[in-house]
CSV table of C-alpha atoms in Angstrom, one decimal:
chain,number,residue,atom,x,y,z
A,1290,MET,CA,99.2,92.8,109.3
A,1291,GLU,CA,96.0,90.7,109.3
A,1292,ILE,CA,93.5,91.0,106.5
A,1293,GLY,CA,89.8,90.9,107.3
A,1294,ASN,CA,87.2,93.6,107.7
A,1295,LYS,CA,90.1,95.9,108.8
A,1296,TYR,CA,93.9,96.0,108.7
A,1297,THR,CA,95.9,95.7,111.9
A,1298,THR,CA,99.2,97.6,111.8
A,1299,PHE,CA,102.0,97.3,114.3
A,1300,PHE,CA,104.9,99.7,114.7
A,1301,PHE,CA,108.0,98.3,116.4
A,1302,GLU,CA,108.5,100.6,119.4
A,1303,GLU,CA,112.1,99.5,120.0
A,1304,TYR,CA,113.0,99.9,116.3
A,1305,GLU,CA,111.7,103.5,116.4
A,1306,LYS,CA,114.2,104.3,119.2
A,1307,MET,CA,117.2,103.1,117.2
A,1308,ALA,CA,119.8,105.5,115.9
A,1309,GLU,CA,118.7,105.1,112.3
A,1310,LYS,CA,118.4,108.6,110.9
A,1311,ASN,CA,116.3,110.2,108.2
A,1312,THR,CA,113.5,107.7,108.2
A,1313,PHE,CA,109.8,108.4,108.2
A,1314,SER,CA,106.6,106.4,107.9
A,1315,ALA,CA,102.8,107.0,107.7
A,1316,PHE,CA,99.6,104.9,107.8
A,1317,LEU,CA,96.2,106.1,106.5
A,1318,PRO,CA,93.6,103.6,107.4
A,1319,SER,CA,89.9,103.2,106.5
A,1320,GLU,CA,87.5,100.3,106.8
A,1321,ASN,CA,88.5,98.3,103.7
A,1322,LYS,CA,91.4,100.1,102.3
A,1323,GLY,CA,94.5,102.0,103.3
A,1324,LEU,CA,97.9,103.6,102.5
A,1325,TRP,CA,101.2,102.6,104.1
A,1326,CYS,CA,104.4,104.5,103.3
A,1327,MET,CA,108.0,104.3,104.5
A,1328,SER,CA,110.9,106.4,103.3
A,1329,LYS,CA,114.6,106.7,104.1
A,1330,VAL,CA,116.7,109.4,102.5
A,1331,ASP,CA,120.2,110.1,103.7
A,1332,ASN,CA,120.9,113.9,103.9
A,1333,PHE,CA,122.7,115.9,106.5
A,1334,LYS,CA,120.5,119.0,106.7
A,1335,LYS,CA,116.9,118.2,106.2
A,1336,ASN,CA,114.5,115.3,107.0
A,1337,LEU,CA,113.9,114.5,103.4
A,1338,ALA,CA,112.3,111.2,104.3
A,1339,LYS,CA,109.4,113.1,106.0
A,1340,MET,CA,109.1,115.4,103.0
A,1341,ALA,CA,108.8,112.4,100.6
A,1342,VAL,CA,106.1,110.7,102.8
A,1343,GLU,CA,104.1,113.9,103.2
A,1344,LYS,CA,104.1,114.4,99.4
A,1345,ILE,CA,102.8,110.8,98.9
A,1346,VAL,CA,100.0,111.4,101.5
A,1347,GLU,CA,99.1,114.6,99.7
A,1348,GLU,CA,98.8,112.9,96.4
A,1349,TYR,CA,96.8,110.0,98.0
A,1350,LEU,CA,94.3,112.4,99.5
A,1351,LYS,CA,93.7,113.9,96.0
A,1352,ASN,CA,93.1,110.5,94.5
A,1353,ASP,CA,92.9,107.4,96.6
A,1354,SER,CA,91.9,104.9,93.8
A,1355,ILE,CA,94.1,101.8,93.9
A,1356,SER,CA,96.1,101.4,90.7
A,1357,VAL,CA,99.6,100.9,89.3
A,1358,GLU,CA,99.3,104.3,87.7
A,1359,ASN,CA,98.6,106.0,91.0
A,1360,ILE,CA,101.5,104.3,92.8
A,1361,ASN,CA,103.8,105.3,90.0
A,1362,LYS,CA,102.6,108.8,90.2
A,1363,PHE,CA,103.0,109.0,94.0
A,1364,LEU,CA,106.6,107.8,93.8
A,1365,ASN,CA,107.5,110.2,90.9
A,1366,GLU,CA,105.9,113.2,92.7
A,1367,ALA,CA,107.8,112.4,95.9
A,1368,VAL,CA,111.2,112.2,94.1
A,1369,LYS,CA,110.4,115.4,92.2
A,1370,LYS,CA,109.6,117.1,95.5
A,1371,LEU,CA,113.0,116.1,96.9
A,1372,TRP,CA,114.9,117.3,93.9
A,1373,THR,CA,113.1,120.7,93.7
A,1374,ASN,CA,113.7,121.3,97.4
A,1375,THR,CA,117.4,120.5,97.5
A,1376,PRO,CA,119.0,121.8,94.3
A,1377,GLU,CA,122.1,122.8,96.1
A,1378,ASN,CA,122.6,119.5,97.8
A,1379,ARG,CA,121.6,117.0,95.2
A,1380,ASP,CA,125.0,115.4,95.3
A,1381,ARG,CA,124.6,114.8,99.0
A,1382,ILE,CA,121.3,112.8,98.7
A,1383,LYS,CA,122.1,109.1,98.8
A,1384,ASN,CA,120.1,106.0,98.9
A,1385,ILE,CA,116.6,107.4,98.3
A,1386,SER,CA,114.3,104.6,99.5
A,1387,ILE,CA,110.5,105.0,99.3
A,1388,LEU,CA,108.1,102.1,99.7
A,1389,THR,CA,104.4,102.8,99.2
A,1390,ILE,CA,101.6,100.3,99.6
A,1391,MET,CA,97.9,100.6,98.8
A,1392,ILE,CA,95.4,97.9,99.8
A,1393,GLU,CA,91.7,97.7,99.1
A,1394,ASN,CA,89.8,94.6,100.2
A,1395,ASN,CA,92.2,91.7,99.1
A,1396,ARG,CA,94.1,93.7,96.5
A,1397,LEU,CA,97.6,95.0,97.2
A,1398,ILE,CA,99.7,97.2,95.0
A,1399,ALA,CA,103.1,98.2,96.2
A,1400,GLY,CA,105.7,100.4,94.6
A,1401,ASN,CA,109.3,100.7,95.7
A,1402,ILE,CA,112.4,102.8,95.0
A,1403,GLY,CA,115.7,101.9,96.6
A,1404,LYS,CA,116.5,99.5,99.4
A,1405,ASN,CA,113.4,99.2,101.6
A,1406,LYS,CA,111.7,95.8,101.4
A,1407,LEU,CA,108.3,94.4,101.7
A,1408,LYS,CA,107.8,90.7,102.5
A,1409,ILE,CA,104.5,88.8,102.6
A,1410,PHE,CA,104.2,85.6,104.6
A,1411,ARG,CA,101.4,83.1,103.9
A,1412,LYS,CA,100.8,79.9,105.9
A,1413,ASN,CA,104.0,80.6,107.9
A,1414,LYS,CA,106.2,80.7,104.8
A,1415,LEU,CA,107.7,83.6,102.7
A,1416,PHE,CA,105.2,84.0,99.9
A,1417,GLU,CA,106.2,87.2,98.1
A,1418,GLU,CA,108.9,89.9,98.3
A,1419,LEU,CA,109.4,93.3,96.8
A,1420,ASN,CA,112.7,95.2,96.7
A,1421,GLY,CA,114.6,97.4,94.2
A,1422,ASN,CA,112.8,99.7,91.8
A,1423,LYS,CA,109.6,97.8,91.1
A,1424,ILE,CA,105.8,98.0,91.3
A,1425,LYS,CA,103.9,94.8,92.1
A,1426,GLU,CA,100.3,93.8,92.4
A,1427,ILE,CA,99.3,90.9,94.8
A,1428,ALA,CA,96.0,89.2,95.7
A,1429,LEU,CA,96.0,88.9,99.5
A,1430,LYS,CA,94.4,86.1,101.5
A,1431,GLN,CA,93.0,86.0,105.0
A,1432,ASP,CA,95.8,86.0,107.7
A,1433,ASP,CA,98.6,87.1,105.3
A,1434,TYR,CA,101.3,88.7,107.3
A,1435,ILE,CA,103.0,91.7,105.7
A,1436,LEU,CA,106.3,93.1,107.0
A,1437,VAL,CA,107.9,96.3,105.8
A,1438,GLY,CA,111.3,97.6,106.8
A,1439,THR,CA,114.4,99.5,105.8
A,1440,GLU,CA,117.7,97.9,104.8
A,1441,MET,CA,118.9,98.2,108.4
A,1442,PHE,CA,115.7,96.4,109.7
A,1443,TRP,CA,116.3,93.5,107.4
A,1444,ASP,CA,120.0,93.3,108.5
A,1445,LEU,CA,118.7,92.6,112.0
A,1446,ILE,CA,116.1,90.0,111.2
A,1447,ASN,CA,115.6,87.5,108.4
A,1448,GLU,CA,112.6,85.7,106.9
A,1449,TYR,CA,113.5,82.3,108.3
A,1450,GLU,CA,113.3,83.6,111.9
A,1451,ILE,CA,109.9,85.2,111.1
A,1452,CYS,CA,108.6,81.9,109.6
A,1453,GLU,CA,109.6,80.1,112.8
A,1454,MET,CA,107.9,82.7,115.0
A,1455,LEU,CA,104.7,82.5,112.9
A,1456,GLU,CA,104.7,78.7,113.2
A,1457,LYS,CA,105.4,78.8,116.9
A,1458,PHE,CA,103.1,81.6,118.0
A,1459,LYS,CA,99.5,81.6,116.6
A,1460,ASP,CA,98.8,85.0,118.3
A,1461,ARG,CA,100.2,87.7,116.1
A,1462,ASN,CA,100.7,90.0,119.1
A,1463,VAL,CA,103.1,87.5,120.5
A,1464,VAL,CA,104.9,87.4,117.2
A,1465,GLU,CA,105.3,91.1,117.2
A,1466,GLU,CA,106.4,91.3,120.8
A,1467,THR,CA,109.0,88.6,120.1
A,1468,LEU,CA,110.2,90.4,117.0
A,1469,SER,CA,110.5,93.6,119.0
A,1470,LEU,CA,112.6,91.9,121.7
A,1471,LYS,CA,114.9,90.4,119.1
A,1472,ILE,CA,115.4,93.7,117.3
A,1473,LYS,CA,116.2,95.4,120.6
A,1474,LYS,CA,118.7,92.7,121.5
A,1475,GLU,CA,120.4,92.7,118.1
A,1476,GLU,CA,120.8,96.5,118.3
A,1477,LYS,CA,122.2,96.3,121.8
A,1478,ASP,CA,124.7,93.7,120.7
A,1479,LYS,CA,125.8,95.8,117.7
A,1480,LYS,CA,126.4,98.8,120.0
A,1481,GLU,CA,128.4,96.6,122.4
A,1482,GLU,CA,130.6,95.3,119.5
A,1483,LYS,CA,131.3,98.9,118.4
A,1484,LYS,CA,132.1,99.8,122.0
A,1485,TYR,CA,134.8,97.2,122.3
A,1486,GLU,CA,136.1,97.3,118.8
A,1487,MET,CA,139.9,97.7,118.7
A,1488,PRO,CA,141.1,100.8,116.9
A,1489,LYS,CA,143.1,100.3,113.7
A,1490,ILE,CA,146.8,100.8,114.1
A,1491,PRO,CA,148.4,102.6,111.2
A,1492,LYS,CA,151.3,100.8,109.5
A,1493,ILE,CA,154.7,102.2,109.9
A,1494,LEU,CA,156.7,102.3,106.7
């Protein structure tokens, strides 16, 4: 994501085709501000991740002022929406992960619940990271590179590889294409490993 008069957002096409279930994201841009949201909620019957993101977008459209209080409210309202819509299946909801980012000019406020992660790279190095249940405010600079992903995404790629790509390729489009190819390859390799994994033989007493 490049910071200037506008924000450039890239969605990894290959990653979207993976078998990761119950994940949903949204991006609401405007000239000098925007909302980015990603959710992953494990549930067998409903796409609760979509429900959580839609609730955050609904709250943002009511009040789009950038503040810690607003981010906190968005997250709380999203979780409340999940609980009220699945009272019979609360014990089946696992790993609620919701990451919400608001940016206006050079000011970023991010709020996170769960295992999604946000990483900011500055001058080809990891500058800031957000994970766990936290809210953080960060002053952005021109050409900061922001990467958001689920736990599964960060299992496939690490910050050292991203730093190397940012150093090697000055064109961000090339960085993103390279990341996409790597993610696609890692996922293919994982599928191959599972395919040829030997079944466990039960012990005979």
